[in-house]
CSV table of C-alpha atoms in Angstrom, one decimal:
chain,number,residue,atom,x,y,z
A,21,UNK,CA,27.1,6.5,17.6
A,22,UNK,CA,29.4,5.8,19.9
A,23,UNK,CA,33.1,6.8,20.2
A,24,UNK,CA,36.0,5.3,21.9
A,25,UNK,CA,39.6,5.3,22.5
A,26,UNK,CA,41.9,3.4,24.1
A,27,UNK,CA,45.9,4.4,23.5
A,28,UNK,CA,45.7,5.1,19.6
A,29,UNK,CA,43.0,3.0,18.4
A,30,UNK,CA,39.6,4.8,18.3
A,31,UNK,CA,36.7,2.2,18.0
A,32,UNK,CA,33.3,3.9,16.4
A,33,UNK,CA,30.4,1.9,16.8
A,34,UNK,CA,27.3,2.0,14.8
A,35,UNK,CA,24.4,2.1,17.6
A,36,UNK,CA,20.8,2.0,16.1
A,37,UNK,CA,20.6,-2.0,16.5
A,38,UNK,CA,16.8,-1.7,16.6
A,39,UNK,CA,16.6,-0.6,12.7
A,40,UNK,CA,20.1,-3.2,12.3
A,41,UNK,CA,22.0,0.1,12.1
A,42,UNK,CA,20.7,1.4,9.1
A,43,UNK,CA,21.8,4.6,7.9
A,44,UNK,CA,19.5,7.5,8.2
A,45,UNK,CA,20.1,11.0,7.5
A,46,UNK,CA,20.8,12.0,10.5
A,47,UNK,CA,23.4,8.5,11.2
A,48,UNK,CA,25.4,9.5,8.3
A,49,UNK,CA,25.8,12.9,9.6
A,50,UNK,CA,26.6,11.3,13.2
A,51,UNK,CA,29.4,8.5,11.7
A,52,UNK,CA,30.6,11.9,9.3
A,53,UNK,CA,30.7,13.7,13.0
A,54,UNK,CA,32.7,10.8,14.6
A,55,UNK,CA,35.2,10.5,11.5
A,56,UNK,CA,36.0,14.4,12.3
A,57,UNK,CA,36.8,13.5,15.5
A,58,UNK,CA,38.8,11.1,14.6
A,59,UNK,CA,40.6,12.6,11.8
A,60,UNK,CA,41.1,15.9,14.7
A,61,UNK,CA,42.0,13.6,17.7
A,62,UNK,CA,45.7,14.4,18.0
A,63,UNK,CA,46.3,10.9,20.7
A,64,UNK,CA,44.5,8.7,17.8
A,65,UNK,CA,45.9,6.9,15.0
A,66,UNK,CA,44.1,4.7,13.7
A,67,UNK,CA,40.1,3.8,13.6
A,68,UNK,CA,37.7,0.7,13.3
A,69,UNK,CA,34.5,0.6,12.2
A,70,UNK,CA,32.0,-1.6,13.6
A,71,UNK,CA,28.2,-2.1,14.5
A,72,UNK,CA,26.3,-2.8,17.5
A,73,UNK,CA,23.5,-5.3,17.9
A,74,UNK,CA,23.1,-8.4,14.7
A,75,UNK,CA,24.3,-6.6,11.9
A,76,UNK,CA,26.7,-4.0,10.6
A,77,UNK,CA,23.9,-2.4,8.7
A,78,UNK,CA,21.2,-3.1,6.8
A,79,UNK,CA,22.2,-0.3,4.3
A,80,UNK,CA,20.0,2.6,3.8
A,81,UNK,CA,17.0,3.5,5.4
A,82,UNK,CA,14.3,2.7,3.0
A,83,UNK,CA,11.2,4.6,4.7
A,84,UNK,CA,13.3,7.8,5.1
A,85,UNK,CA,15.8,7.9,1.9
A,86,UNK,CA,14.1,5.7,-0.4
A,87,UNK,CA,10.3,6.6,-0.2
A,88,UNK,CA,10.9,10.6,-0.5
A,89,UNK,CA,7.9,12.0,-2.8
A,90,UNK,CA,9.2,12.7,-6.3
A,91,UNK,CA,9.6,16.8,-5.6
A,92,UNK,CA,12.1,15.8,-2.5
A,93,UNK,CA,14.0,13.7,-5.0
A,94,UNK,CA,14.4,15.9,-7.5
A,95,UNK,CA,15.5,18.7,-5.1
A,96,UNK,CA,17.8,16.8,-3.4
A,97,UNK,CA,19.0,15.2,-6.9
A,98,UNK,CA,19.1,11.1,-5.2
A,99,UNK,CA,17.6,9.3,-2.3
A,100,UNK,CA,20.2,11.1,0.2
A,101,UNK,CA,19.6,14.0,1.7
A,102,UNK,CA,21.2,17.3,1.5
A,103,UNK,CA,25.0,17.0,2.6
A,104,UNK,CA,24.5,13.5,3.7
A,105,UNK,CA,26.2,11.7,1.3
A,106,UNK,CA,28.0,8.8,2.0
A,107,UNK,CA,31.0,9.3,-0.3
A,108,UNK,CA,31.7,12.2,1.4
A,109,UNK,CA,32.8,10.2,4.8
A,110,UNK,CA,36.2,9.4,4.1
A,111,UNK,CA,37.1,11.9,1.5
A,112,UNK,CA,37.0,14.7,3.2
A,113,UNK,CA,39.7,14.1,6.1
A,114,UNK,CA,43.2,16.6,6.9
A,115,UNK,CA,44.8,14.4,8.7
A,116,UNK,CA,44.4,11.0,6.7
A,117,UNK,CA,44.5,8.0,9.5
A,118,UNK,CA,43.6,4.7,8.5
A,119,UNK,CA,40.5,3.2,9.3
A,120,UNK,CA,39.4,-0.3,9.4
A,121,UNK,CA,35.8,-1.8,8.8
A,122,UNK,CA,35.5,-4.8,10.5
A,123,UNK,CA,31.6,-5.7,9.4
A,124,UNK,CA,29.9,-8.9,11.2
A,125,UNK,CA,26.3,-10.0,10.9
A,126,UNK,CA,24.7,-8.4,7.3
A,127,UNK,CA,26.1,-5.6,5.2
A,128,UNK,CA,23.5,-4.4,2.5
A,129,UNK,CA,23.5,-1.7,0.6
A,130,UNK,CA,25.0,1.3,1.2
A,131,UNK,CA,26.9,-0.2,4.1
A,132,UNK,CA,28.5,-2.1,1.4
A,133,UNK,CA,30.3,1.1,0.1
A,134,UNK,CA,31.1,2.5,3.2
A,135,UNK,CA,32.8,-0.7,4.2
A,136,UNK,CA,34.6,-0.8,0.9
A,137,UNK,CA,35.7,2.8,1.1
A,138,UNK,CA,37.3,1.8,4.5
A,139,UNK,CA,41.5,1.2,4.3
A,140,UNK,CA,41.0,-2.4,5.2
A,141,UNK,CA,38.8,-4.6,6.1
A,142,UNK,CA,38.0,-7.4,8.8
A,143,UNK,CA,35.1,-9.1,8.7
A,144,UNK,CA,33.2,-12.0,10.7
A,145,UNK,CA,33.1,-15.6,9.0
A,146,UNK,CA,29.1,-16.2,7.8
A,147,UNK,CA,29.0,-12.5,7.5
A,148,UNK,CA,26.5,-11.7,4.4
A,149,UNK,CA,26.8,-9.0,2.0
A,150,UNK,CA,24.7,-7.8,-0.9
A,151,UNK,CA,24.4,-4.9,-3.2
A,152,UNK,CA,20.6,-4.1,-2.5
A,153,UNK,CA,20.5,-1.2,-5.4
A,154,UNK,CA,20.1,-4.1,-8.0
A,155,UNK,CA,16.9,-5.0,-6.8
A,156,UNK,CA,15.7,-2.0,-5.6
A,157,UNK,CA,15.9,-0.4,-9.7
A,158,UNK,CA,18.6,1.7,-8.6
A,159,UNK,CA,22.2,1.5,-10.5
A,160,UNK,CA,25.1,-0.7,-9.0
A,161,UNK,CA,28.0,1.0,-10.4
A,162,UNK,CA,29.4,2.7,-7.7
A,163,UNK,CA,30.0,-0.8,-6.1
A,164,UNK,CA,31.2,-2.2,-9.2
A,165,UNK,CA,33.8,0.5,-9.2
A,166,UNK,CA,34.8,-0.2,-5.7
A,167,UNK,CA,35.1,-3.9,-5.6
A,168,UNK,CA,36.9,-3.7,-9.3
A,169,UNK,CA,39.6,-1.0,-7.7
A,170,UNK,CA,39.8,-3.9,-5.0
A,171,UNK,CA,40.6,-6.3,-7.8
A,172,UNK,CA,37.5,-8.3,-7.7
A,173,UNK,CA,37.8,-9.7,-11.1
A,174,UNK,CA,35.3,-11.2,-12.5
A,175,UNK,CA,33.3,-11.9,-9.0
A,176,UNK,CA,32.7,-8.0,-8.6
A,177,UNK,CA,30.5,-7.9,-12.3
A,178,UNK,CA,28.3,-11.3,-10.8
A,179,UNK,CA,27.7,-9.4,-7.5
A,180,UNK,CA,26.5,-6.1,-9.2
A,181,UNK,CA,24.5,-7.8,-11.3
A,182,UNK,CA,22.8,-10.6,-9.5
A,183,UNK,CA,22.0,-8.1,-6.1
A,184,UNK,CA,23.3,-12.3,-4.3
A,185,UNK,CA,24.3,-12.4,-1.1
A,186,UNK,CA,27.8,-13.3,-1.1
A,187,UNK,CA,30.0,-14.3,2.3
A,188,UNK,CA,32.9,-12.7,3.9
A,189,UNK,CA,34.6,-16.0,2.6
A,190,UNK,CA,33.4,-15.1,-0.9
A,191,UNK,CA,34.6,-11.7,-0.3
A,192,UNK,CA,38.0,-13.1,0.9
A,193,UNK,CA,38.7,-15.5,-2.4
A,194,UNK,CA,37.6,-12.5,-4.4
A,195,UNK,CA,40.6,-10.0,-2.7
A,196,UNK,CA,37.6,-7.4,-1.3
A,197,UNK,CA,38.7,-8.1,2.2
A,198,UNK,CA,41.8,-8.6,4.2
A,199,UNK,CA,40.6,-10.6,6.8
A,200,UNK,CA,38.2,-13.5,7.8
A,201,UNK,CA,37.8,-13.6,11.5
A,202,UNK,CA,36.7,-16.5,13.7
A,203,UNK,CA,32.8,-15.8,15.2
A,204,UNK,CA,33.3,-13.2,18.1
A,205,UNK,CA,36.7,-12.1,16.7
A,206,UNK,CA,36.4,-9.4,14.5
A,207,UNK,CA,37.2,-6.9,16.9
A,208,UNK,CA,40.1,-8.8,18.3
A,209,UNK,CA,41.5,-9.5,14.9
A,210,UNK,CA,40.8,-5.9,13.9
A,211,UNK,CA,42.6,-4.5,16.4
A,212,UNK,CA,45.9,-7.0,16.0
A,213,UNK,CA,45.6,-5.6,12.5
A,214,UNK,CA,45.6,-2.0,13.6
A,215,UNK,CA,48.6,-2.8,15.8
A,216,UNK,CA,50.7,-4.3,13.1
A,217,UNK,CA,50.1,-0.8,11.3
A,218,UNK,CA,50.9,1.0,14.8
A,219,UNK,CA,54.4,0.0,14.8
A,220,UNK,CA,54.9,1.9,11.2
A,221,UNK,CA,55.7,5.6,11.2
A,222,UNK,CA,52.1,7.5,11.2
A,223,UNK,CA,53.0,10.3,8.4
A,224,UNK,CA,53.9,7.3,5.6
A,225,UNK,CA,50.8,5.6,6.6
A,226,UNK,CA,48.7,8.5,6.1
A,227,UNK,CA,50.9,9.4,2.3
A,228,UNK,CA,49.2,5.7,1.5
A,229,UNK,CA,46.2,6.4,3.0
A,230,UNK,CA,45.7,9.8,1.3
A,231,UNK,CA,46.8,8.6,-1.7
A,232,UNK,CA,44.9,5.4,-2.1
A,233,UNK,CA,41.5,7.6,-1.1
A,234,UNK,CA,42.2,9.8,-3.7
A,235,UNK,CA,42.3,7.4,-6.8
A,236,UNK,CA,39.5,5.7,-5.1
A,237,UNK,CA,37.0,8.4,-4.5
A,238,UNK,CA,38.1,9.5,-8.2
A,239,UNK,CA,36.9,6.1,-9.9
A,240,UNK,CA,33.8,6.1,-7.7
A,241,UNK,CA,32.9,9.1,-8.6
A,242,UNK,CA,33.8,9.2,-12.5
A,243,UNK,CA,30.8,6.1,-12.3
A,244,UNK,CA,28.6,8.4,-10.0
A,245,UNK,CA,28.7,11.0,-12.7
A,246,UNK,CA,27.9,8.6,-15.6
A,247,UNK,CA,24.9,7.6,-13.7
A,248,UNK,CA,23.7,10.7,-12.5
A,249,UNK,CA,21.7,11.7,-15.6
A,250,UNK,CA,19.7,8.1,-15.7
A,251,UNK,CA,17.7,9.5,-12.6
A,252,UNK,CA,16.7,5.8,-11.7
A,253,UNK,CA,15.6,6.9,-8.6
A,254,UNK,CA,12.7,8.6,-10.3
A,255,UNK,CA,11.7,5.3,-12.5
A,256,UNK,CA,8.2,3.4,-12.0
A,257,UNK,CA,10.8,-0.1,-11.2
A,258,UNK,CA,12.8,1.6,-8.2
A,259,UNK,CA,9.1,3.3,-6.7
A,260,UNK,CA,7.3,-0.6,-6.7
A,261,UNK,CA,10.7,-2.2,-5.4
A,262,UNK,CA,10.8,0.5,-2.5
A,263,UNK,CA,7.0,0.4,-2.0
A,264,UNK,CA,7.4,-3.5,-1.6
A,265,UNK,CA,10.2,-3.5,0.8
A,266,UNK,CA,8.5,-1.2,3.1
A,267,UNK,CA,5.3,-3.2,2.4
A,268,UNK,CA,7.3,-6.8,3.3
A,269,UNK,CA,5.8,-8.2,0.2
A,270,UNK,CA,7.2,-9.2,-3.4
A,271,UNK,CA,7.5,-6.5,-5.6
A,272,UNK,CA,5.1,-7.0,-9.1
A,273,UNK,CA,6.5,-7.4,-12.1
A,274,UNK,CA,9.3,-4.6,-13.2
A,275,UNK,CA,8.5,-3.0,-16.3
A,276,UNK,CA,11.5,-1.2,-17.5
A,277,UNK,CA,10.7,2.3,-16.9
């Protein structure tokens, strides 16, 4: 992970490009790290979000978080490990800056709800985004409820339920994202976005900041707990769909349990 900052903007970059950044344990404790930092750093106002290498992320690590035995999963109560969670990342800040995502290459995944959780968003044209959990057996309603506080419409129900890719253009027509950048751009256009929220007085944009976090985190979480007591990660469907990701093959048939 690394951290930088030049005048007020802090850029934090997602740097495991050989597994295309995906989230790990230990790399959600790092970015949680980095956000503290952040949030703490009293000569930064504002902070974007990228990802080294082809890809923003791949989304979760499937051979650590997602093939656990069935005792880790039930001690741990989901795929994440213990104070790992990624809906904890931007909820838990003091000091409430803004950040930015500004995703390029492939978001899958969980990467798809940490980019959405971000204030807004600037992603690369062509880049692709999917909600993996549909195919993997797992429930997509945390996304739902993040792209439908976005205002989605009718887009964010055909993502969930498909698991499609869908483009940062898609994503753009649909209201999920602020910007589309020109290949190469994102950080350029990212950072002329940051600016234009510079010039603003930093305690208002941290009341909207706070405040839009808040009912955020409250409807993401409302779905979390509805889910919580399906325990899909413990079903036959989510063990073959994990087993045949890791294995690079087609998953068999799913079976409903």
């Amino acid at each position: 992970m690394n951290y930088e900052r030049d005048g007020r903007i802090v850029t934090l970059t997602l740097n495991r490009p050989e597994k295309l950044n995906a989230f790990s344990d230990e790399l959600v404790g790092v970015l949680g790290d980095a956000l503290h930092r952040f949030d703490s750093d009293s000569d930064a106002e504002i902070a974007i979000l990228c990802g080294n290498g082809r890809a923003f992320s791949s989304g979760a690590d499937v051979h650590q978080r997602q093939l656990r035995s069935r005792e880790e999963f039930l001690k741990l109560g989901g795929p994440q490990g213990r104070g790992t969670h990624s809906a904890d990342l931007l909820t838990k800040a003091v000091n409430w800056k803004p950040v930015i995502a500004a995703p390029h290459g492939y978001v899958l995944g969980l990467s798809v709800g940490i980019v959405l959780e971000c204030d807004l968003i600037v992603a690369e044209e062509g880049t692709q985004f999917q909600i993996t959990e549909t195919s993997r057996g797992l429930g997509a309603g945390k996304y739902w409820a993040l792209m439908h506080y976005r205002g989605g419409g009718a887009f964010t129900m055909e993502a969930a339920l498909t698991g499609r890719f869908f483009t940062a253009e898609e994503a753009f027509r649909a209201n999920l994202i602020n910007r589309v950048a020109p290949k190469g751009k994102y950080l350029e256009v990212a950072r002329g976005l940051a600016e234009e929220v510079l010039k603003n007085p930093p305690l208002s944009v941290r009341s909207t900041v706070r405040m839009r976090r808040h009912y955020m985190d409250r409807l993401s979480r409302e779905v979390m707990f509805m889910g919580a007591p399906e325990k899909l990660y413990l079903s036959e469907d989510f063990q073959e769909a994990a087993r045949a990701f890791a294995e690079k093959r087609k998953p068999a048939t799913f079976k409903g349990r």
